[in-house]
Amino acid sequence: MKSKKLLYTLCGSVLLFFGVKSVQAQGCVAIRHFSSCVGNTLESNLLGPGDIQIGTNYRYFKSFRHFRGTEEEPDRVANGSEVINHSHSWDFFLTYGITDRLYTSITIPTVINTRSSLYEHGREERNMTYSRGLADIRVGVGYWLFDLEKHQNGNLALGLGLKLPTGNYNASDIFYNVGPEGSPQVRPVDQSIQPGDGGFGITLDFQFYQKIAEKFFAYGGGFYLLNPRETNGTRTFRETLSPILENEAIMAVPDQFSVRAGVSHSFSNTISGSLGARYEGVPVKDLIGGNEGFRRPGNVLSIDPGIAFMKNSFSLNLNVPFAVRRDRPQSVTDKQTEEATGNPRNGDAAFADYLINVGVSYRFANKKVKVDPALMNEFKN
């Protein structure tokens, strides 16, 4: 009972406001929507036996700034040839406390995406393609390594999850000026707005917190998505743009990663703020499996300010990460082409300036467990 009270105390005081409900990419065209299988906020994962946390996280970004390596290509915006993605995503999650330290979670994501470009429509006129629907569902388990009663000021959790290929990875729309004699043609939309990637994935994740001063906590966490499947069979039609893109005719199923860290401060019993950094992206090569097919590797370093509100079992948070460094490194195809032709090659990708994350959640506590209000107030004050 004592450890149970302590767990609720921690959840209700300084551990609620360490980020959004999921680790989200900063808006690179290379980086599709994804989040950890077991959630990445402490309030979702510090649960007692029988406790349930439900909630949703909304994310929006607009990517339009083109980079090759770390160098921006401002002329793309100036001459109107930039690719513009608008991405809206909603993660609906449920986390269940098995014990004070062991928890399990399911995340059901949905997306609505649009993509506006010239080069995909015969370079004659700008047109838009769309995708929407269910994305890849994630399930997983997590475990706090140290006893909460004995380690009140810091802890570390490790998680293991499974990503299911529930999202459509062959979503299609009409492309103009690309068919016979310049006619419209139905083709798969770009990889960056496909709801799914077509592969079973394994997610390894971690999160930690550590008290550093009165009302100040350091926090951190991250995940790595292992996607063993090499390609998913969806055609890109990139080989029709140039013969050197023949290697990119089929979409790859790439790995993805994200890490973050920062400091959180409680301003009052209900309001908290945080300031941190996050680094996320798609690697050039997967850890497991081959590297054929089309991918846009890329990574983003962002400054991540946030604010959150909690009262009783309800919590609301807002994070607005903004990019300070964007990098589109050479892909495997870029390197192969450069070696074969002797000419330098580095593909580009479009990135966002910032993204918006809004999360809301509610905790259903096990009514068999009573929390001592005096203990709660002692930790809050």
PDB file of C-alpha atoms in Angstrom, residues 162-372:
ATOM      1  CA  LEU A 162       5.456  -4.653 -31.910  1.00  0.00           C
ATOM      2  CA  LYS A 163       4.356  -2.538 -34.867  1.00  0.00           C
ATOM      3  CA  LEU A 164       1.644  -4.161 -36.966  1.00  0.00           C
ATOM      4  CA  PRO A 165       1.255  -3.482 -40.716  1.00  0.00           C
ATOM      5  CA  THR A 166      -2.360  -2.303 -40.351  1.00  0.00           C
ATOM      6  CA  GLY A 167      -1.945   0.932 -42.314  1.00  0.00           C
ATOM      7  CA  ASN A 168      -2.383   1.071 -46.068  1.00  0.00           C
ATOM      8  CA  TYR A 169       1.080   1.123 -47.683  1.00  0.00           C
ATOM      9  CA  ASN A 170      -0.269   1.301 -51.240  1.00  0.00           C
ATOM     10  CA  ALA A 171      -2.586   4.285 -50.937  1.00  0.00           C
ATOM     11  CA  SER A 172      -3.181   5.808 -54.365  1.00  0.00           C
ATOM     12  CA  ASP A 173      -4.458   9.011 -55.934  1.00  0.00           C
ATOM     13  CA  ILE A 174      -4.644  10.727 -59.311  1.00  0.00           C
ATOM     14  CA  PHE A 175      -1.425  12.121 -60.791  1.00  0.00           C
ATOM     15  CA  TYR A 176      -1.755  14.523 -63.689  1.00  0.00           C
ATOM     16  CA  ASN A 177       0.251  14.851 -66.911  1.00  0.00           C
ATOM     17  CA  VAL A 178       2.059  11.528 -66.377  1.00  0.00           C
ATOM     18  CA  GLY A 179       0.014   8.989 -68.336  1.00  0.00           C
ATOM     19  CA  PRO A 180      -0.060   8.254 -72.067  1.00  0.00           C
ATOM     20  CA  GLU A 181      -0.059  11.519 -74.020  1.00  0.00           C
ATOM     21  CA  GLY A 182      -0.068  13.483 -70.786  1.00  0.00           C
ATOM     22  CA  SER A 183      -3.242  11.958 -69.396  1.00  0.00           C
ATOM     23  CA  PRO A 184      -3.988  11.557 -65.659  1.00  0.00           C
ATOM     24  CA  GLN A 185      -3.039   8.262 -64.045  1.00  0.00           C
ATOM     25  CA  VAL A 186      -3.755   6.602 -60.707  1.00  0.00           C
ATOM     26  CA  ARG A 187      -0.509   5.863 -58.843  1.00  0.00           C
ATOM     27  CA  PRO A 188       0.623   5.201 -55.263  1.00  0.00           C
ATOM     28  CA  VAL A 189       1.171   8.414 -53.321  1.00  0.00           C
ATOM     29  CA  ASP A 190       4.632   9.352 -52.089  1.00  0.00           C
ATOM     30  CA  GLN A 191       6.191   7.311 -49.296  1.00  0.00           C
ATOM     31  CA  SER A 192       6.057  10.273 -46.914  1.00  0.00           C
ATOM     32  CA  ILE A 193       2.239  10.320 -46.865  1.00  0.00           C
ATOM     33  CA  GLN A 194       1.548   6.573 -46.981  1.00  0.00           C
ATOM     34  CA  PRO A 195      -0.452   5.692 -43.817  1.00  0.00           C
ATOM     35  CA  GLY A 196       1.557   2.478 -43.294  1.00  0.00           C
ATOM     36  CA  ASP A 197       4.915   1.021 -44.302  1.00  0.00           C
ATOM     37  CA  GLY A 198       3.891  -2.602 -44.870  1.00  0.00           C
ATOM     38  CA  GLY A 199       6.204  -4.237 -42.341  1.00  0.00           C
ATOM     39  CA  PHE A 200       6.081  -5.901 -38.948  1.00  0.00           C
ATOM     40  CA  GLY A 201       8.380  -3.869 -36.746  1.00  0.00           C
ATOM     41  CA  ILE A 202      10.002  -4.240 -33.337  1.00  0.00           C
ATOM     42  CA  THR A 203      10.401  -1.213 -31.095  1.00  0.00           C
ATOM     43  CA  LEU A 204      12.974  -0.861 -28.324  1.00  0.00           C
ATOM     44  CA  ASP A 205      12.430   2.140 -26.078  1.00  0.00           C
ATOM     45  CA  PHE A 206      13.452   3.710 -22.787  1.00  0.00           C
ATOM     46  CA  GLN A 207      12.523   6.611 -20.527  1.00  0.00           C
ATOM     47  CA  PHE A 208      13.917   8.025 -17.314  1.00  0.00           C
ATOM     48  CA  TYR A 209      13.484  10.804 -14.787  1.00  0.00           C
ATOM     49  CA  GLN A 210      15.794  12.180 -12.103  1.00  0.00           C
ATOM     50  CA  LYS A 211      15.228  14.905  -9.530  1.00  0.00           C
ATOM     51  CA  ILE A 212      17.934  17.558  -9.779  1.00  0.00           C
ATOM     52  CA  ALA A 213      16.541  20.260  -7.448  1.00  0.00           C
ATOM     53  CA  GLU A 214      13.346  21.233  -5.669  1.00  0.00           C
ATOM     54  CA  LYS A 215      10.540  21.125  -8.285  1.00  0.00           C
ATOM     55  CA  PHE A 216      13.078  20.411 -11.061  1.00  0.00           C
ATOM     56  CA  PHE A 217      13.434  17.054 -12.782  1.00  0.00           C
ATOM     57  CA  ALA A 218      15.584  15.907 -15.656  1.00  0.00           C
ATOM     58  CA  TYR A 219      13.828  13.607 -18.119  1.00  0.00           C
ATOM     59  CA  GLY A 220      14.647  11.669 -21.229  1.00  0.00           C
ATOM     60  CA  GLY A 221      13.564   8.855 -23.475  1.00  0.00           C
ATOM     61  CA  GLY A 222      13.503   7.483 -26.967  1.00  0.00           C
ATOM     62  CA  PHE A 223      12.860   4.545 -29.255  1.00  0.00           C
ATOM     63  CA  TYR A 224      14.331   2.674 -32.176  1.00  0.00           C
ATOM     64  CA  LEU A 225      12.033   0.972 -34.682  1.00  0.00           C
ATOM     65  CA  LEU A 226      13.531  -2.154 -36.286  1.00  0.00           C
ATOM     66  CA  ASN A 227      11.891  -2.902 -39.640  1.00  0.00           C
ATOM     67  CA  PRO A 228      13.380  -6.197 -40.927  1.00  0.00           C
ATOM     68  CA  ARG A 229      11.353  -6.179 -44.157  1.00  0.00           C
ATOM     69  CA  GLU A 230      13.417  -4.675 -46.984  1.00  0.00           C
ATOM     70  CA  THR A 231      10.764  -3.508 -49.477  1.00  0.00           C
ATOM     71  CA  ASN A 232       6.962  -3.621 -49.515  1.00  0.00           C
ATOM     72  CA  GLY A 233       6.243  -4.055 -53.233  1.00  0.00           C
ATOM     73  CA  THR A 234       4.677  -0.606 -53.730  1.00  0.00           C
ATOM     74  CA  ARG A 235       5.889   1.088 -56.878  1.00  0.00           C
ATOM     75  CA  THR A 236       7.220   4.649 -56.644  1.00  0.00           C
ATOM     76  CA  PHE A 237       7.429   5.464 -60.404  1.00  0.00           C
ATOM     77  CA  ARG A 238      10.658   7.319 -59.622  1.00  0.00           C
ATOM     78  CA  GLU A 239      12.404   5.342 -62.343  1.00  0.00           C
ATOM     79  CA  THR A 240      10.225   7.220 -64.855  1.00  0.00           C
ATOM     80  CA  LEU A 241      11.823  10.509 -63.771  1.00  0.00           C
ATOM     81  CA  SER A 242      15.401   9.419 -64.490  1.00  0.00           C
ATOM     82  CA  PRO A 243      17.156   6.149 -65.427  1.00  0.00           C
ATOM     83  CA  ILE A 244      19.532   6.551 -62.469  1.00  0.00           C
ATOM     84  CA  LEU A 245      16.545   6.123 -60.129  1.00  0.00           C
ATOM     85  CA  GLU A 246      15.872   2.537 -61.194  1.00  0.00           C
ATOM     86  CA  ASN A 247      17.040   1.348 -57.764  1.00  0.00           C
ATOM     87  CA  GLU A 248      14.250   3.431 -56.237  1.00  0.00           C
ATOM     88  CA  ALA A 249      11.362   1.892 -58.179  1.00  0.00           C
ATOM     89  CA  ILE A 250       9.983   0.095 -55.086  1.00  0.00           C
ATOM     90  CA  MET A 251       9.395   1.565 -51.628  1.00  0.00           C
ATOM     91  CA  ALA A 252      11.653   0.464 -48.779  1.00  0.00           C
ATOM     92  CA  VAL A 253      10.496  -0.304 -45.228  1.00  0.00           C
ATOM     93  CA  PRO A 254      13.024   1.748 -43.250  1.00  0.00           C
ATOM     94  CA  ASP A 255      13.976   1.863 -39.589  1.00  0.00           C
ATOM     95  CA  GLN A 256      13.188   4.985 -37.572  1.00  0.00           C
ATOM     96  CA  PHE A 257      14.482   6.495 -34.319  1.00  0.00           C
ATOM     97  CA  SER A 258      13.962   9.318 -31.840  1.00  0.00           C
ATOM     98  CA  VAL A 259      15.634  10.444 -28.604  1.00  0.00           C
ATOM     99  CA  ARG A 260      14.869  13.387 -26.344  1.00  0.00           C
ATOM    100  CA  ALA A 261      16.011  14.896 -23.049  1.00  0.00           C
ATOM    101  CA  GLY A 262      15.405  18.025 -21.015  1.00  0.00           C
ATOM    102  CA  VAL A 263      14.332  19.597 -17.739  1.00  0.00           C
ATOM    103  CA  SER A 264      10.841  19.963 -16.272  1.00  0.00           C
ATOM    104  CA  HIS A 265       9.744  22.493 -13.644  1.00  0.00           C
ATOM    105  CA  SER A 266       6.507  22.547 -11.633  1.00  0.00           C
ATOM    106  CA  PHE A 267       5.163  26.105 -11.388  1.00  0.00           C
ATOM    107  CA  SER A 268       2.190  25.047  -9.265  1.00  0.00           C
ATOM    108  CA  ASN A 269       0.155  21.989  -8.311  1.00  0.00           C
ATOM    109  CA  THR A 270      -1.483  22.019 -11.767  1.00  0.00           C
ATOM    110  CA  ILE A 271       0.884  23.801 -14.192  1.00  0.00           C
ATOM    111  CA  SER A 272       4.310  22.624 -15.337  1.00  0.00           C
ATOM    112  CA  GLY A 273       6.715  23.556 -18.102  1.00  0.00           C
ATOM    113  CA  SER A 274       9.583  21.795 -19.810  1.00  0.00           C
ATOM    114  CA  LEU A 275      12.472  22.634 -22.105  1.00  0.00           C
ATOM    115  CA  GLY A 276      14.465  20.007 -23.915  1.00  0.00           C
ATOM    116  CA  ALA A 277      15.935  18.812 -27.167  1.00  0.00           C
ATOM    117  CA  ARG A 278      15.049  15.954 -29.467  1.00  0.00           C
ATOM    118  CA  TYR A 279      16.877  14.199 -32.277  1.00  0.00           C
ATOM    119  CA  GLU A 280      15.000  11.937 -34.672  1.00  0.00           C
ATOM    120  CA  GLY A 281      15.056  10.554 -38.142  1.00  0.00           C
ATOM    121  CA  VAL A 282      15.347   7.718 -40.647  1.00  0.00           C
ATOM    122  CA  PRO A 283      18.811   6.106 -40.902  1.00  0.00           C
ATOM    123  CA  VAL A 284      20.601   5.504 -44.187  1.00  0.00           C
ATOM    124  CA  LYS A 285      20.775   1.762 -43.453  1.00  0.00           C
ATOM    125  CA  ASP A 286      18.675  -0.565 -41.307  1.00  0.00           C
ATOM    126  CA  LEU A 287      20.134  -2.461 -38.369  1.00  0.00           C
ATOM    127  CA  ILE A 288      18.495  -5.698 -39.557  1.00  0.00           C
ATOM    128  CA  GLY A 289      17.670  -6.679 -43.140  1.00  0.00           C
ATOM    129  CA  GLY A 290      18.669  -5.249 -46.498  1.00  0.00           C
ATOM    130  CA  ASN A 291      18.729  -1.673 -47.719  1.00  0.00           C
ATOM    131  CA  GLU A 292      17.312  -1.874 -51.230  1.00  0.00           C
ATOM    132  CA  GLY A 293      14.341   0.182 -52.367  1.00  0.00           C
ATOM    133  CA  PHE A 294      13.495   3.847 -52.005  1.00  0.00           C
ATOM    134  CA  ARG A 295      13.859   5.764 -48.771  1.00  0.00           C
ATOM    135  CA  ARG A 296      14.700   9.351 -47.896  1.00  0.00           C
ATOM    136  CA  PRO A 297      17.102   9.194 -44.976  1.00  0.00           C
ATOM    137  CA  GLY A 298      17.028  12.299 -42.844  1.00  0.00           C
ATOM    138  CA  ASN A 299      17.369  13.585 -39.307  1.00  0.00           C
ATOM    139  CA  VAL A 300      16.306  16.642 -37.341  1.00  0.00           C
ATOM    140  CA  LEU A 301      17.619  18.255 -34.174  1.00  0.00           C
ATOM    141  CA  SER A 302      14.947  20.337 -32.434  1.00  0.00           C
ATOM    142  CA  ILE A 303      14.500  22.499 -29.370  1.00  0.00           C
ATOM    143  CA  ASP A 304      11.387  21.278 -27.594  1.00  0.00           C
ATOM    144  CA  PRO A 305       9.509  23.624 -25.224  1.00  0.00           C
ATOM    145  CA  GLY A 306       6.312  22.430 -23.574  1.00  0.00           C
ATOM    146  CA  ILE A 307       3.627  23.308 -21.065  1.00  0.00           C
ATOM    147  CA  ALA A 308       1.117  21.090 -19.322  1.00  0.00           C
ATOM    148  CA  PHE A 309      -1.898  21.186 -17.054  1.00  0.00           C
ATOM    149  CA  MET A 310      -3.124  18.478 -14.706  1.00  0.00           C
ATOM    150  CA  LYS A 311      -6.025  18.348 -12.307  1.00  0.00           C
ATOM    151  CA  ASN A 312      -7.081  15.166 -10.558  1.00  0.00           C
ATOM    152  CA  SER A 313      -7.131  12.448 -13.241  1.00  0.00           C
ATOM    153  CA  PHE A 314      -7.122  14.782 -16.243  1.00  0.00           C
ATOM    154  CA  SER A 315      -4.019  16.068 -18.023  1.00  0.00           C
ATOM    155  CA  LEU A 316      -3.451  18.314 -21.038  1.00  0.00           C
ATOM    156  CA  ASN A 317      -0.133  19.187 -22.644  1.00  0.00           C
ATOM    157  CA  LEU A 318       1.271  21.182 -25.547  1.00  0.00           C
ATOM    158  CA  ASN A 319       4.708  20.847 -27.139  1.00  0.00           C
ATOM    159  CA  VAL A 320       5.999  22.833 -30.120  1.00  0.00           C
ATOM    160  CA  PRO A 321       9.426  21.501 -31.214  1.00  0.00           C
ATOM    161  CA  PHE A 322      11.205  23.765 -33.709  1.00  0.00           C
ATOM    162  CA  ALA A 323      14.077  22.632 -35.903  1.00  0.00           C
ATOM    163  CA  VAL A 324      17.586  24.003 -35.407  1.00  0.00           C
ATOM    164  CA  ARG A 325      19.418  21.531 -37.674  1.00  0.00           C
ATOM    165  CA  ARG A 326      18.088  19.479 -40.591  1.00  0.00           C
ATOM    166  CA  ASP A 327      20.091  16.920 -42.561  1.00  0.00           C
ATOM    167  CA  ARG A 328      19.290  14.830 -45.625  1.00  0.00           C
ATOM    168  CA  PRO A 329      22.362  12.557 -45.968  1.00  0.00           C
ATOM    169  CA  GLN A 330      23.254  10.453 -48.995  1.00  0.00           C
ATOM    170  CA  SER A 331      21.029   7.421 -49.410  1.00  0.00           C
ATOM    171  CA  VAL A 332      22.296   4.007 -50.482  1.00  0.00           C
ATOM    172  CA  THR A 333      21.140   4.799 -54.034  1.00  0.00           C
ATOM    173  CA  ASP A 334      22.928   8.164 -53.936  1.00  0.00           C
ATOM    174  CA  LYS A 335      26.171   6.463 -52.962  1.00  0.00           C
ATOM    175  CA  GLN A 336      25.800   3.716 -55.565  1.00  0.00           C
ATOM    176  CA  THR A 337      25.046   6.246 -58.305  1.00  0.00           C
ATOM    177  CA  GLU A 338      27.979   8.444 -57.332  1.00  0.00           C
ATOM    178  CA  GLU A 339      30.317   5.455 -57.387  1.00  0.00           C
ATOM    179  CA  ALA A 340      29.042   4.266 -60.778  1.00  0.00           C
ATOM    180  CA  THR A 341      29.038   7.643 -62.517  1.00  0.00           C
ATOM    181  CA  GLY A 342      31.810   9.468 -60.699  1.00  0.00           C
ATOM    182  CA  ASN A 343      29.469  12.428 -60.246  1.00  0.00           C
ATOM    183  CA  PRO A 344      28.510  13.697 -56.786  1.00  0.00           C
ATOM    184  CA  ARG A 345      24.901  12.942 -55.876  1.00  0.00           C
ATOM    185  CA  ASN A 346      22.774  13.724 -52.846  1.00  0.00           C
ATOM    186  CA  GLY A 347      18.998  13.644 -52.996  1.00  0.00           C
ATOM    187  CA  ASP A 348      16.908  16.242 -51.222  1.00  0.00           C
ATOM    188  CA  ALA A 349      14.092  16.173 -48.684  1.00  0.00           C
ATOM    189  CA  ALA A 350      11.627  18.731 -47.404  1.00  0.00           C
ATOM    190  CA  PHE A 351      11.456  19.575 -43.703  1.00  0.00           C
ATOM    191  CA  ALA A 352       9.176  21.593 -41.463  1.00  0.00           C
ATOM    192  CA  ASP A 353      10.151  24.589 -39.359  1.00  0.00           C
ATOM    193  CA  TYR A 354       8.155  23.292 -36.385  1.00  0.00           C
ATOM    194  CA  LEU A 355       5.402  20.894 -35.412  1.00  0.00           C
ATOM    195  CA  ILE A 356       2.500  21.114 -33.004  1.00  0.00           C
ATOM    196  CA  ASN A 357       1.717  18.336 -30.521  1.00  0.00           C
ATOM    197  CA  VAL A 358      -1.358  18.466 -28.286  1.00  0.00           C
ATOM    198  CA  GLY A 359      -2.087  15.617 -25.882  1.00  0.00           C
ATOM    199  CA  VAL A 360      -4.985  14.926 -23.550  1.00  0.00           C
ATOM    200  CA  SER A 361      -5.460  11.951 -21.226  1.00  0.00           C
ATOM    201  CA  TYR A 362      -7.572  10.656 -18.370  1.00  0.00           C
ATOM    202  CA  ARG A 363      -6.674   8.123 -15.688  1.00  0.00           C
ATOM    203  CA  PHE A 364      -9.141   5.561 -14.339  1.00  0.00           C
ATOM    204  CA  ALA A 365      -7.714   4.619 -10.940  1.00  0.00           C
ATOM    205  CA  ASN A 366      -8.233   1.276  -9.249  1.00  0.00           C
ATOM    206  CA  LYS A 367     -10.904   2.148  -6.684  1.00  0.00           C
ATOM    207  CA  LYS A 368      -9.661  -0.531  -4.324  1.00  0.00           C
ATOM    208  CA  VAL A 369      -6.600   1.586  -3.628  1.00  0.00           C
ATOM    209  CA  LYS A 370      -6.950   4.703  -1.490  1.00  0.00           C
ATOM    210  CA  VAL A 371      -4.485   7.552  -1.734  1.00  0.00           C
ATOM    211  CA  ASP A 372      -3.642   9.531   1.389  1.00  0.00           C
TER     212      ASP A 372
END
